[in-house]
Short mmCIF file of C-alpha atoms and ligand atoms in Angstrom, two decimals:
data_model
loop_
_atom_site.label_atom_id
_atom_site.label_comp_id
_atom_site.label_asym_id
_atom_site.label_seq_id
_atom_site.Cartn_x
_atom_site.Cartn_y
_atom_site.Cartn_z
CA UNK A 1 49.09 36.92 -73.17
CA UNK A 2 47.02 36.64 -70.29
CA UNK A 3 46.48 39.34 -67.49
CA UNK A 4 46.23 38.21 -64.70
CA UNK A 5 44.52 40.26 -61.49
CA UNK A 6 46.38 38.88 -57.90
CA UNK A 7 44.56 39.24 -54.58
CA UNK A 8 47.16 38.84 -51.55
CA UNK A 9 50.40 39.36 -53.69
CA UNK A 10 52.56 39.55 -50.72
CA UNK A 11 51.37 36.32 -49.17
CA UNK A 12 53.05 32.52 -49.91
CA UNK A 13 50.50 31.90 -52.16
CA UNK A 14 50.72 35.38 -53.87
CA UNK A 15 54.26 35.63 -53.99
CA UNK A 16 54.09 31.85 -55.56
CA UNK A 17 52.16 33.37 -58.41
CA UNK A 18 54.33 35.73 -59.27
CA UNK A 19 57.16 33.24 -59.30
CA UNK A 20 54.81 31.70 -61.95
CA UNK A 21 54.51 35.45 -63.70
CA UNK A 22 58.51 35.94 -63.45
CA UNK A 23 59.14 32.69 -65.46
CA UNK A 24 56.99 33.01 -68.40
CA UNK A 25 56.88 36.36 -69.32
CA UNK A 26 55.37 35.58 -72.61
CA UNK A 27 52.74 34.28 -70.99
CA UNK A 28 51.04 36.61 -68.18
CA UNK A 29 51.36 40.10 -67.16
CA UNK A 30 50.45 41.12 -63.75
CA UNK A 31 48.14 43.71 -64.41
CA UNK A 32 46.17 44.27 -60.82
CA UNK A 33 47.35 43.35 -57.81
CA UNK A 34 46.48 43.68 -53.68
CA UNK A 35 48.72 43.32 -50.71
CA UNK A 36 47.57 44.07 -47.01
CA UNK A 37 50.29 45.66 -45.13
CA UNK A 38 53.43 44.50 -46.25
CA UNK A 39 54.42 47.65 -47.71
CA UNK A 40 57.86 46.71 -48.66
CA UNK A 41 56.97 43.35 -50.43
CA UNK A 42 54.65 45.49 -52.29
CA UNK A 43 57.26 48.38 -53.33
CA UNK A 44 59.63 45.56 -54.27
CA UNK A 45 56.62 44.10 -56.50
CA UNK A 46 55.29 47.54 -57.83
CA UNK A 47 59.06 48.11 -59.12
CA UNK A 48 59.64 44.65 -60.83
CA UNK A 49 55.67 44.03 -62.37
CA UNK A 50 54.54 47.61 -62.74
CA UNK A 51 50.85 46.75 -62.47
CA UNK A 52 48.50 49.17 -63.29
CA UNK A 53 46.29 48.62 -60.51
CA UNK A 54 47.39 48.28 -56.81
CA UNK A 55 45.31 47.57 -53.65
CA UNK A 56 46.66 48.25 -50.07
CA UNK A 57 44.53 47.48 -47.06
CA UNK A 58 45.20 51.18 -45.21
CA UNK A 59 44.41 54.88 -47.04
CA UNK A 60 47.90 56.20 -45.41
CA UNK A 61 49.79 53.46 -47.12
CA UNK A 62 47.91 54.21 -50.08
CA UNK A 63 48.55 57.74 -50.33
CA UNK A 64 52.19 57.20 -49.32
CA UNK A 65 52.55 54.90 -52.54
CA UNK A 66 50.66 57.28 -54.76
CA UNK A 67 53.15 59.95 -54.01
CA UNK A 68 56.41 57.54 -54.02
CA UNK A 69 55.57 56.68 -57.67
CA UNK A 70 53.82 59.51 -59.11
CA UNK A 71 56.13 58.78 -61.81
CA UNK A 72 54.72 56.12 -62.57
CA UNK A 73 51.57 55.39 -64.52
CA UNK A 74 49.65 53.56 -61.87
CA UNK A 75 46.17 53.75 -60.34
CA UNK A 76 46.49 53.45 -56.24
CA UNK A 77 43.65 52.14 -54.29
CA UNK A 78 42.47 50.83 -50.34
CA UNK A 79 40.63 49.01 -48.20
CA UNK A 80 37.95 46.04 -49.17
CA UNK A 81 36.57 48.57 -51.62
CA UNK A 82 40.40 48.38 -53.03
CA UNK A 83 39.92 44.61 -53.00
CA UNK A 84 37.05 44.78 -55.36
CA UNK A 85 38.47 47.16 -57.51
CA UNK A 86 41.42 44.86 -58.36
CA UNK A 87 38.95 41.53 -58.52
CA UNK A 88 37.13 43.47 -60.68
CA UNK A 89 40.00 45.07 -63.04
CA UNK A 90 38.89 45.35 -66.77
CA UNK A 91 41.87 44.28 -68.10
CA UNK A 92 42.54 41.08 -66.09
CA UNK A 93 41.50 37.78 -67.56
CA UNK A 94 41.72 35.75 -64.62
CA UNK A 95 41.48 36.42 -60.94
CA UNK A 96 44.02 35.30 -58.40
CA UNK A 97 42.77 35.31 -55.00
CA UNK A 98 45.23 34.69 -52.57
CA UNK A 99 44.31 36.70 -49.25
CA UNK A 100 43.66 34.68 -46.36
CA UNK A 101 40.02 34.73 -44.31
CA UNK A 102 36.47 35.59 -45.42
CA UNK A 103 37.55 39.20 -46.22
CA UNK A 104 37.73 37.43 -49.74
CA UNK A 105 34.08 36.71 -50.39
CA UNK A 106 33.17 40.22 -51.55
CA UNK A 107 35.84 40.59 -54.16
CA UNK A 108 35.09 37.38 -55.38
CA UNK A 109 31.08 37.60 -55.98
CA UNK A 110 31.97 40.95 -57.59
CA UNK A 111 34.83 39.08 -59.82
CA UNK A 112 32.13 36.74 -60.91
CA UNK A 113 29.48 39.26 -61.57
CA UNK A 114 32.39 40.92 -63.60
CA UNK A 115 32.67 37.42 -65.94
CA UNK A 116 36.45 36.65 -65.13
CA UNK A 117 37.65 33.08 -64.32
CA UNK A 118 39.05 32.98 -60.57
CA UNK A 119 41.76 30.48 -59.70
CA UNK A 120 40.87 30.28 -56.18
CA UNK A 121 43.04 29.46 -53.17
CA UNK A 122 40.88 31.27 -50.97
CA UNK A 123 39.21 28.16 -49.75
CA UNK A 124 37.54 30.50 -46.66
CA UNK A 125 35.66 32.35 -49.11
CA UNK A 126 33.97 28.61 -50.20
CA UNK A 127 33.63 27.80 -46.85
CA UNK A 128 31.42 30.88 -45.69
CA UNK A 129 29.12 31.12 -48.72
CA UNK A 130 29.85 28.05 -51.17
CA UNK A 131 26.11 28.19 -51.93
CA UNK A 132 26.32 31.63 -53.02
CA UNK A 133 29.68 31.48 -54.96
CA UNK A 134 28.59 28.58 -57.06
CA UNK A 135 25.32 29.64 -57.58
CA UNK A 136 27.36 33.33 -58.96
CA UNK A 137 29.67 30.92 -60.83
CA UNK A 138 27.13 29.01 -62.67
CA UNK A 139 24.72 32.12 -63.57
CA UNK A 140 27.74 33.91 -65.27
CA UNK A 141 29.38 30.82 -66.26
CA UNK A 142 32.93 31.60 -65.21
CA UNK A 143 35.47 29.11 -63.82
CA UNK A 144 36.25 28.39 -60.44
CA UNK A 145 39.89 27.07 -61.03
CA UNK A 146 40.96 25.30 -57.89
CA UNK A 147 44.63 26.04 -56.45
CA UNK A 148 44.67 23.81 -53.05
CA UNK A 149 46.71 21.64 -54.06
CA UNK A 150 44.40 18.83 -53.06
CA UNK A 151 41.18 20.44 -55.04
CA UNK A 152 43.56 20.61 -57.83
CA UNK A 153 44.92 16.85 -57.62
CA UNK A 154 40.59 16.27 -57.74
CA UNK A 155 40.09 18.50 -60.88
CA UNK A 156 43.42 16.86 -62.50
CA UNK A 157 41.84 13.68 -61.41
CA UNK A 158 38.44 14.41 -62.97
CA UNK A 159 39.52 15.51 -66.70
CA UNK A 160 37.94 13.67 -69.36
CA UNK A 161 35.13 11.95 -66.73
CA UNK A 162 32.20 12.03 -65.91
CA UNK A 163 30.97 13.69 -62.77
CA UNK A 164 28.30 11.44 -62.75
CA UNK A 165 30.44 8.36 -62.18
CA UNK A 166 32.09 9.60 -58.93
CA UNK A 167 31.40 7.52 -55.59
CA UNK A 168 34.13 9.12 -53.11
CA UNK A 169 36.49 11.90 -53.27
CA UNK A 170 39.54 10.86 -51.07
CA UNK A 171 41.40 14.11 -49.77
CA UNK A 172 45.08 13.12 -48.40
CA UNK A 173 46.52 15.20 -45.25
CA UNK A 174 49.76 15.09 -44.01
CA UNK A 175 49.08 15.71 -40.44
CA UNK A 176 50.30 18.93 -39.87
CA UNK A 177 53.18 19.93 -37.31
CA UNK A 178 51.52 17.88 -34.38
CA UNK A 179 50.70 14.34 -36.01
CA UNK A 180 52.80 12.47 -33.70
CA UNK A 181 52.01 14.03 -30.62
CA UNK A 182 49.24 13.00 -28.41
CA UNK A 183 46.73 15.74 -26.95
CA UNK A 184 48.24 15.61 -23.94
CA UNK A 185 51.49 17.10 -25.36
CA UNK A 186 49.73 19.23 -27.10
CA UNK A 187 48.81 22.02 -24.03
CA UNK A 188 51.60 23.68 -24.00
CA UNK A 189 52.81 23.78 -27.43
CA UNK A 190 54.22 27.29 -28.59
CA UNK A 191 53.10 29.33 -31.57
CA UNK A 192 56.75 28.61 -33.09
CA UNK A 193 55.98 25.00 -32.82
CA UNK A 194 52.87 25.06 -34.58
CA UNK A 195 54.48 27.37 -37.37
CA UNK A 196 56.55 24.48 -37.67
CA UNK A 197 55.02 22.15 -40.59
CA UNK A 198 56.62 19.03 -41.79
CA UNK A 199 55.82 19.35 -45.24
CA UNK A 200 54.38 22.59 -46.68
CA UNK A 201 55.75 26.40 -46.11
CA UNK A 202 52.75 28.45 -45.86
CA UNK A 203 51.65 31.39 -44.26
CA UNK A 204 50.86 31.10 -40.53
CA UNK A 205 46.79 30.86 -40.65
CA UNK A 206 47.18 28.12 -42.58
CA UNK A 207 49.75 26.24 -41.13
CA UNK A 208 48.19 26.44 -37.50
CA UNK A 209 45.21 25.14 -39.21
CA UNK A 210 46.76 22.21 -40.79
CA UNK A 211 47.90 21.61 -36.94
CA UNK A 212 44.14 21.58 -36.00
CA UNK A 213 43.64 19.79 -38.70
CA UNK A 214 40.71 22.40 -39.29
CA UNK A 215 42.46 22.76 -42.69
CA UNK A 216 41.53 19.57 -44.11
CA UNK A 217 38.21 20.33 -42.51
CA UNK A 218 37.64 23.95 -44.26
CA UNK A 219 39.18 21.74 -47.30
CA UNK A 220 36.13 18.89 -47.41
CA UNK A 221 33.51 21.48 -46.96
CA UNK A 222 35.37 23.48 -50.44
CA UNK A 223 35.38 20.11 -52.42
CA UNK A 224 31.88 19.69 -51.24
CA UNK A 225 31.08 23.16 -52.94
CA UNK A 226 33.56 22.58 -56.10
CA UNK A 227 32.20 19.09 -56.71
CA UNK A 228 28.76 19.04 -55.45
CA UNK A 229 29.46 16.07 -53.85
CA UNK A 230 27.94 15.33 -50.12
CA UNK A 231 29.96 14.74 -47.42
CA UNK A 232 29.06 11.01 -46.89
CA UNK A 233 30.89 10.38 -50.16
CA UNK A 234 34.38 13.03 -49.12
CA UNK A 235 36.72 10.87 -47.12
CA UNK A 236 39.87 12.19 -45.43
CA UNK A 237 42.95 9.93 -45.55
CA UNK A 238 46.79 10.63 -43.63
CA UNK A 239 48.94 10.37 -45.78
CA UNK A 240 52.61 11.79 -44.74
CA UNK A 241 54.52 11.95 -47.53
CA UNK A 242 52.34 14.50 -49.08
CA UNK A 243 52.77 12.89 -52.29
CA UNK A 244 49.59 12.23 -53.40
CA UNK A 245 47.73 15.62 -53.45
CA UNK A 246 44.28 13.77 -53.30
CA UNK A 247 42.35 11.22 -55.32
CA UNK A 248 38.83 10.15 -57.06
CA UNK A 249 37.30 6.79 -56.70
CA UNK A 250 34.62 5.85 -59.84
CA UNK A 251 31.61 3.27 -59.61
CA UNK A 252 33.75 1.12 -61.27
CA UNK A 253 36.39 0.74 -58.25
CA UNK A 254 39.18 2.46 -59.94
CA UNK A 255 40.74 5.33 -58.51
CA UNK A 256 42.63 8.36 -59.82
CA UNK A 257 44.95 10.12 -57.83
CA UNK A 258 47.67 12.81 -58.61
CA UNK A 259 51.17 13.02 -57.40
CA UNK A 260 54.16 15.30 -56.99
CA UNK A 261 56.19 17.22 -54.96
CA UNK A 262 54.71 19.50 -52.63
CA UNK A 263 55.05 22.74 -54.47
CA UNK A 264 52.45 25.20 -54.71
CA UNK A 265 53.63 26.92 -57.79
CA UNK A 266 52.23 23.35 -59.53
CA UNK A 267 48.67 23.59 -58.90
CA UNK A 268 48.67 27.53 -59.18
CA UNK A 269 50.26 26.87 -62.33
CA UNK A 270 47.89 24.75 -63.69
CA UNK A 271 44.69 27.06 -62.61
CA UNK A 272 46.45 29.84 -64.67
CA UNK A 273 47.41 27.75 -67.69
CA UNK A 274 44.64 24.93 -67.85
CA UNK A 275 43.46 23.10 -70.01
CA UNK A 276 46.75 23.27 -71.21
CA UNK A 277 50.13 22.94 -69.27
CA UNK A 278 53.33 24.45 -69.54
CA UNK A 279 56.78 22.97 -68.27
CA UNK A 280 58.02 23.91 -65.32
CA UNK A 281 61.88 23.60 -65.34
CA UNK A 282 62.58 24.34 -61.65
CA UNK A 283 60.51 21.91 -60.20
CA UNK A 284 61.66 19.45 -58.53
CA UNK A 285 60.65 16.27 -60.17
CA UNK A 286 58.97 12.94 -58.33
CA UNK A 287 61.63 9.85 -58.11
CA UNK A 288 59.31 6.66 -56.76
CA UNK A 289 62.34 4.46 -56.71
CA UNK A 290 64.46 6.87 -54.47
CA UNK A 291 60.56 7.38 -52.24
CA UNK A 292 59.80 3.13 -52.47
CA UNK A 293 56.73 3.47 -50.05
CA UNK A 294 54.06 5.23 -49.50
CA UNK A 295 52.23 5.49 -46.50
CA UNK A 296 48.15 5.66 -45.57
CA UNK A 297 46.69 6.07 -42.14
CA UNK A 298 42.81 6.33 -40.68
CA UNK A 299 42.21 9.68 -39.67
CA UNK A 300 41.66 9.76 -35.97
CA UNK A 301 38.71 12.20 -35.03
CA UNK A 302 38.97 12.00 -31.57
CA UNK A 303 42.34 13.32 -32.03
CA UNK A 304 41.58 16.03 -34.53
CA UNK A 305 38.10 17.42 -33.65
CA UNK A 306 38.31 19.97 -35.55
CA UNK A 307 37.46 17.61 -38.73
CA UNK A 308 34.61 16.51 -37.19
CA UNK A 309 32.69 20.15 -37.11
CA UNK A 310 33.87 20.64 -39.65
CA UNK A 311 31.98 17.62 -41.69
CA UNK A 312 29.26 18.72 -38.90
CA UNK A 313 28.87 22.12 -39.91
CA UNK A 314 29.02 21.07 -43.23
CA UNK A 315 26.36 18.52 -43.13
CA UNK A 316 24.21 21.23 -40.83
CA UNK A 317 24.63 23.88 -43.71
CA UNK A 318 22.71 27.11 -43.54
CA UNK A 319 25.05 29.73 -41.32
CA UNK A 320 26.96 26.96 -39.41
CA UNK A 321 29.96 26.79 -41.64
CA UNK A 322 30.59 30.42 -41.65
CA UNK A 323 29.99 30.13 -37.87
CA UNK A 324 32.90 27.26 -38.37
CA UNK A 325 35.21 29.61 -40.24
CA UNK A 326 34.66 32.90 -38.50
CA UNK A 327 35.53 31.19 -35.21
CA UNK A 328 38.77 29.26 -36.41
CA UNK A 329 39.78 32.55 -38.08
CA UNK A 330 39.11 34.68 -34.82
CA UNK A 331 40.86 31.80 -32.55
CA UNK A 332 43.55 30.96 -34.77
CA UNK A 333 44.50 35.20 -34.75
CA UNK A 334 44.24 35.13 -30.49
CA UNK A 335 46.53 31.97 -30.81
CA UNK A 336 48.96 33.89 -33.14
CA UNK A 337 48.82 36.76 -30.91
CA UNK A 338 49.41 34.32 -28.15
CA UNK A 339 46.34 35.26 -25.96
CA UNK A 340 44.63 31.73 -25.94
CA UNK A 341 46.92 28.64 -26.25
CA UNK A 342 46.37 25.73 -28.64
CA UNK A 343 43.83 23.22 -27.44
CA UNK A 344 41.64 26.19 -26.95
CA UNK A 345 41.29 26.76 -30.38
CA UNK A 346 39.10 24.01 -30.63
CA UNK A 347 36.92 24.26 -27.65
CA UNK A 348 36.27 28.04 -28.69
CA UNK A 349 35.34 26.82 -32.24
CA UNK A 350 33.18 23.98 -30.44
CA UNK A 351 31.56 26.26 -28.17
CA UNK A 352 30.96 28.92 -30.91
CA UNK A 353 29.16 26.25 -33.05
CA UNK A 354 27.07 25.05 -29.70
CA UNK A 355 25.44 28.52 -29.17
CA UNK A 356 24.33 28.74 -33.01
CA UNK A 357 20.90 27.81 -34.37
CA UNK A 358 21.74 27.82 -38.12
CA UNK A 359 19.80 29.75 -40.82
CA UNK A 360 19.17 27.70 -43.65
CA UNK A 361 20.02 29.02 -47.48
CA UNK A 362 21.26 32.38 -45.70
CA UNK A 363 21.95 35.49 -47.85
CA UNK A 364 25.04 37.54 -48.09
CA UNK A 365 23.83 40.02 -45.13
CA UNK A 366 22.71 36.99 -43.23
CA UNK A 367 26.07 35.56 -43.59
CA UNK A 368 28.44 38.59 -42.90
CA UNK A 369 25.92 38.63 -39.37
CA UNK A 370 26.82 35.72 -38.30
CA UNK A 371 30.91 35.89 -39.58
CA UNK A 372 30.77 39.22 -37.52
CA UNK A 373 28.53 37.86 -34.51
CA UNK A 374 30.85 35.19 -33.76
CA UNK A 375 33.99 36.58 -34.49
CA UNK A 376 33.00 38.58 -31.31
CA UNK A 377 32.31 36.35 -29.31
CA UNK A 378 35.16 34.46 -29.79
CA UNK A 379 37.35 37.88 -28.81
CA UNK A 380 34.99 38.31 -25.50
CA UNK A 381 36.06 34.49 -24.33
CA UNK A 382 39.41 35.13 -25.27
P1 NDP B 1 49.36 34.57 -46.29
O1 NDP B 1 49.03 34.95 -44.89
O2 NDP B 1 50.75 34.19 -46.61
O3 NDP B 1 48.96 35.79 -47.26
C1 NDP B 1 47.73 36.43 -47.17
C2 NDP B 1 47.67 37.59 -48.14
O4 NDP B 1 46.46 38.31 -47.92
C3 NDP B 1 48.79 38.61 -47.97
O5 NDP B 1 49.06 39.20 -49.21
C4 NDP B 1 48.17 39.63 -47.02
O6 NDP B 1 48.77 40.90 -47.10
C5 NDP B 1 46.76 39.67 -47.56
N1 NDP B 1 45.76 40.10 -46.58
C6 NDP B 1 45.57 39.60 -45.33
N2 NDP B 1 44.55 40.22 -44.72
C7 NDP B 1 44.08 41.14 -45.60
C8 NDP B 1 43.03 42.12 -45.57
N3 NDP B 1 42.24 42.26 -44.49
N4 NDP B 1 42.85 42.89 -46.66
C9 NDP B 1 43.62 42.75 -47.75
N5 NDP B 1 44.62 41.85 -47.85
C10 NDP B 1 44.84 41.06 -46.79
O7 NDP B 1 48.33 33.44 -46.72
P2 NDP B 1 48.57 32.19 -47.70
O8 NDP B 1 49.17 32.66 -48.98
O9 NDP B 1 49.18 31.09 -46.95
O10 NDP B 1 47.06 31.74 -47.96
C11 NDP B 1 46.20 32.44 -48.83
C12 NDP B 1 44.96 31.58 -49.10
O11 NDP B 1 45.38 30.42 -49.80
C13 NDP B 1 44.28 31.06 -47.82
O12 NDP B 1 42.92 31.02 -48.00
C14 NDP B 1 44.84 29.66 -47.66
O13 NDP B 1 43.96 28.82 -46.98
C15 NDP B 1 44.99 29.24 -49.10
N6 NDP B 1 46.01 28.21 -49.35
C16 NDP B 1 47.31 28.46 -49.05
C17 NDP B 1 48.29 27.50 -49.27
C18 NDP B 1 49.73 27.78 -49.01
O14 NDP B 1 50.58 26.97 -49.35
N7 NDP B 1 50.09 28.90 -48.42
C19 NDP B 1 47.93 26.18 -49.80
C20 NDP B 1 46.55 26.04 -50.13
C21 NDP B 1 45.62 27.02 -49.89
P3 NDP B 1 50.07 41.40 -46.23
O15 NDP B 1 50.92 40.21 -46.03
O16 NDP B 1 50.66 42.44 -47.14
O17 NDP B 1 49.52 41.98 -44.97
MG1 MG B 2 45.42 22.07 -49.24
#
């Protein structure tokens, strides 16, 4: 049996997980779990898992829960301190962390301090402070167990080999809801429209970012972090189908890719189950005949700028990538709240990155600075 600690139950990702948790009972037991403030999602899960631990982001949901099921033999808990308290759970075995933004770094250093495995989907938390999470990782020797799909379709990729023979990683995208459009459509474009993604149901940070394409950005600088590998040698391909999750090309010229379905529950799976895997009846199995083609296209970075900070952030290192993130996660929100419109998500993102002299091999204060620093700028030019 393995106990398993969720971050962000309530989210897509979370409530993927517990899908995975529902269907093999023999296998894991939620024991800790955090939602933000979805309290319902979280009364519905408190009822069916009975966890022992739950996290809520605000004290007067807390104490509301804590009196609703008294009966109940459960510890109740808040706030980011809440979100460390269930990373860091005794009991668990392996971390899920599922919340969205860089509110996950904390919980996750203290996770890895605490010796458990994380299956990470997280990828902001990588993004802010990859030098500092894998330097954690390494020193206490846990696993960082990758649950983007596309890190996954890497580590799938990479079983059996030898780091050491890797010359490119080759991360697929699928466009997002906007691939076909020009930028000159794209001015106008509503927040429904951007919720609306071909391929993938995710929660809404995400998905706006896959229509920036700053997701497959944020996603090049986490393989650069999971793989050690630098970003002259991460290429980003289109790929619509979302069919194959990503791939690995060796010295030798061959190249190792994964494919299936887009379903989430696949790659979580695997992060909670590897090196072994389980079946997983309901899901929905990969005909090539019925597919016949596949497609590949040249990413365009004129047309998606927000890949190229992102491999410029990247490459400048130091604070500029959690300059990157805090930005697209404070004009991403004033998007969703529908105070900036689309196309200004990048130039606030550009202009946040312009104003920055980056601080080279920054420490945690150092880096929750300059998350905080921007993040208000980006609210007074919104
Ligand atoms: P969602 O927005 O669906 O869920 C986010 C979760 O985090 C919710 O449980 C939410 O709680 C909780 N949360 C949000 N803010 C806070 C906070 N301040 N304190 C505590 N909890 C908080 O996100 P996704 O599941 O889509 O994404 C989660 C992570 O996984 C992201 O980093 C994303 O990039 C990554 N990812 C997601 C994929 C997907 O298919 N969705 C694919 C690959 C990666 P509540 O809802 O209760 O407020
Ligand atoms: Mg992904």
């Amino acid at each position: 049996m393995k106990y398993i600690s969720l971050l962000g139950a309530t989210g897509s990702i979370g409530t993927q997980t517990l899908d995975i948790i529902r269907s093999n009972p023999e296998q894991f037991k939620l024991a800790a779990m955090s939602a933000g403030r979805n309290l319902d999602l979280t009364r519905k899960i408190i009822e069916e898992f009975k966890p022992e631990l739950v996290s809520v982001q605000g004290r007067e949901h807390c104490a509301a829960l804590r009196q609703e099921y008294s009966h109940l033999n459960i510890q109740f808990t808040y706030s980011e301190e809440g979100l460390v308290e269930t990373a860091c759970y005794p009991k668990a075995d392996i971390v899920v962390n599922a919340v969205i933004g860089s509110v996950g770094l904390d919980p996750t250093l203290q996770a890895i301090e605490a010796k458990k495995d994380i299956a990470i989907a997280n990828k902001e938390t990588l993004v802010t402070a990859g030098h500092l999470v894998m330097k954690a990782a390494e020193e206490n020797k846990v696993r960082l167990l990758p649950v983007d799909s596309e890190h996954s379709a890497i580590f799938q990729a990479l079983q059996g080999e030898n780091e050491k023979n890797i010359d490119n990683l080759i991360i697929t995208a699928s466009g997002g809801s906007f691939r076909d459009r020009t930028r000159e459509e794209l001015k106008n474009v509503s927040v429904e429209d951007a919720l609306n993604h071909p391929n993938w149901s995710m929660g809404a940070k995400i998905t706006i970012d896959s229509a920036t394409m700053m997701n497959k950005g944020l996603e090049v600088i986490e393989a650069h972090w999971l793989y050690q590998i630098p970003y002259d040698r991460i290429k980003v391909l289109l790929h619509r189908e979302s069919i194959i999750h990503s791939m690995v090309e060796f010295h030798d010229s061959s190249i190792m890719a994964q494919l299936g379905t887009p379903d989430m529950r696949v790659p979580i799976q695997y992060a909670l189950t590897y090196p072994d895997r389980i079946p997983f009846p309901s899901a929905k199995r990969l005909k090539l005949a019925e597919i016949g083609k596949l497609h590949f296209e040249e990413m365009d970075f004129k047309r998606f700028p927000c890949l190229q900070y992102a491999y410029d952030a990247g490459r400048a290192g130091g604070t500029m990538p959690t300059v990157l993130n805090a930005a697209n996660e404070a004009a991403v929100a004033g998007f969703l709240e529908r105070k900036i419109g689309f196309l200004e998500i990048e130039t606030m993102i550009e202009k946040a990155l312009n104003r920055h002299t980056p601080i080279s091999n920054p420490s945690l204060d150092i880096i929750r600075e300059a998350d905080a620093e921007t993040r208000q700028f980006i609210r007074s030019i919104s």
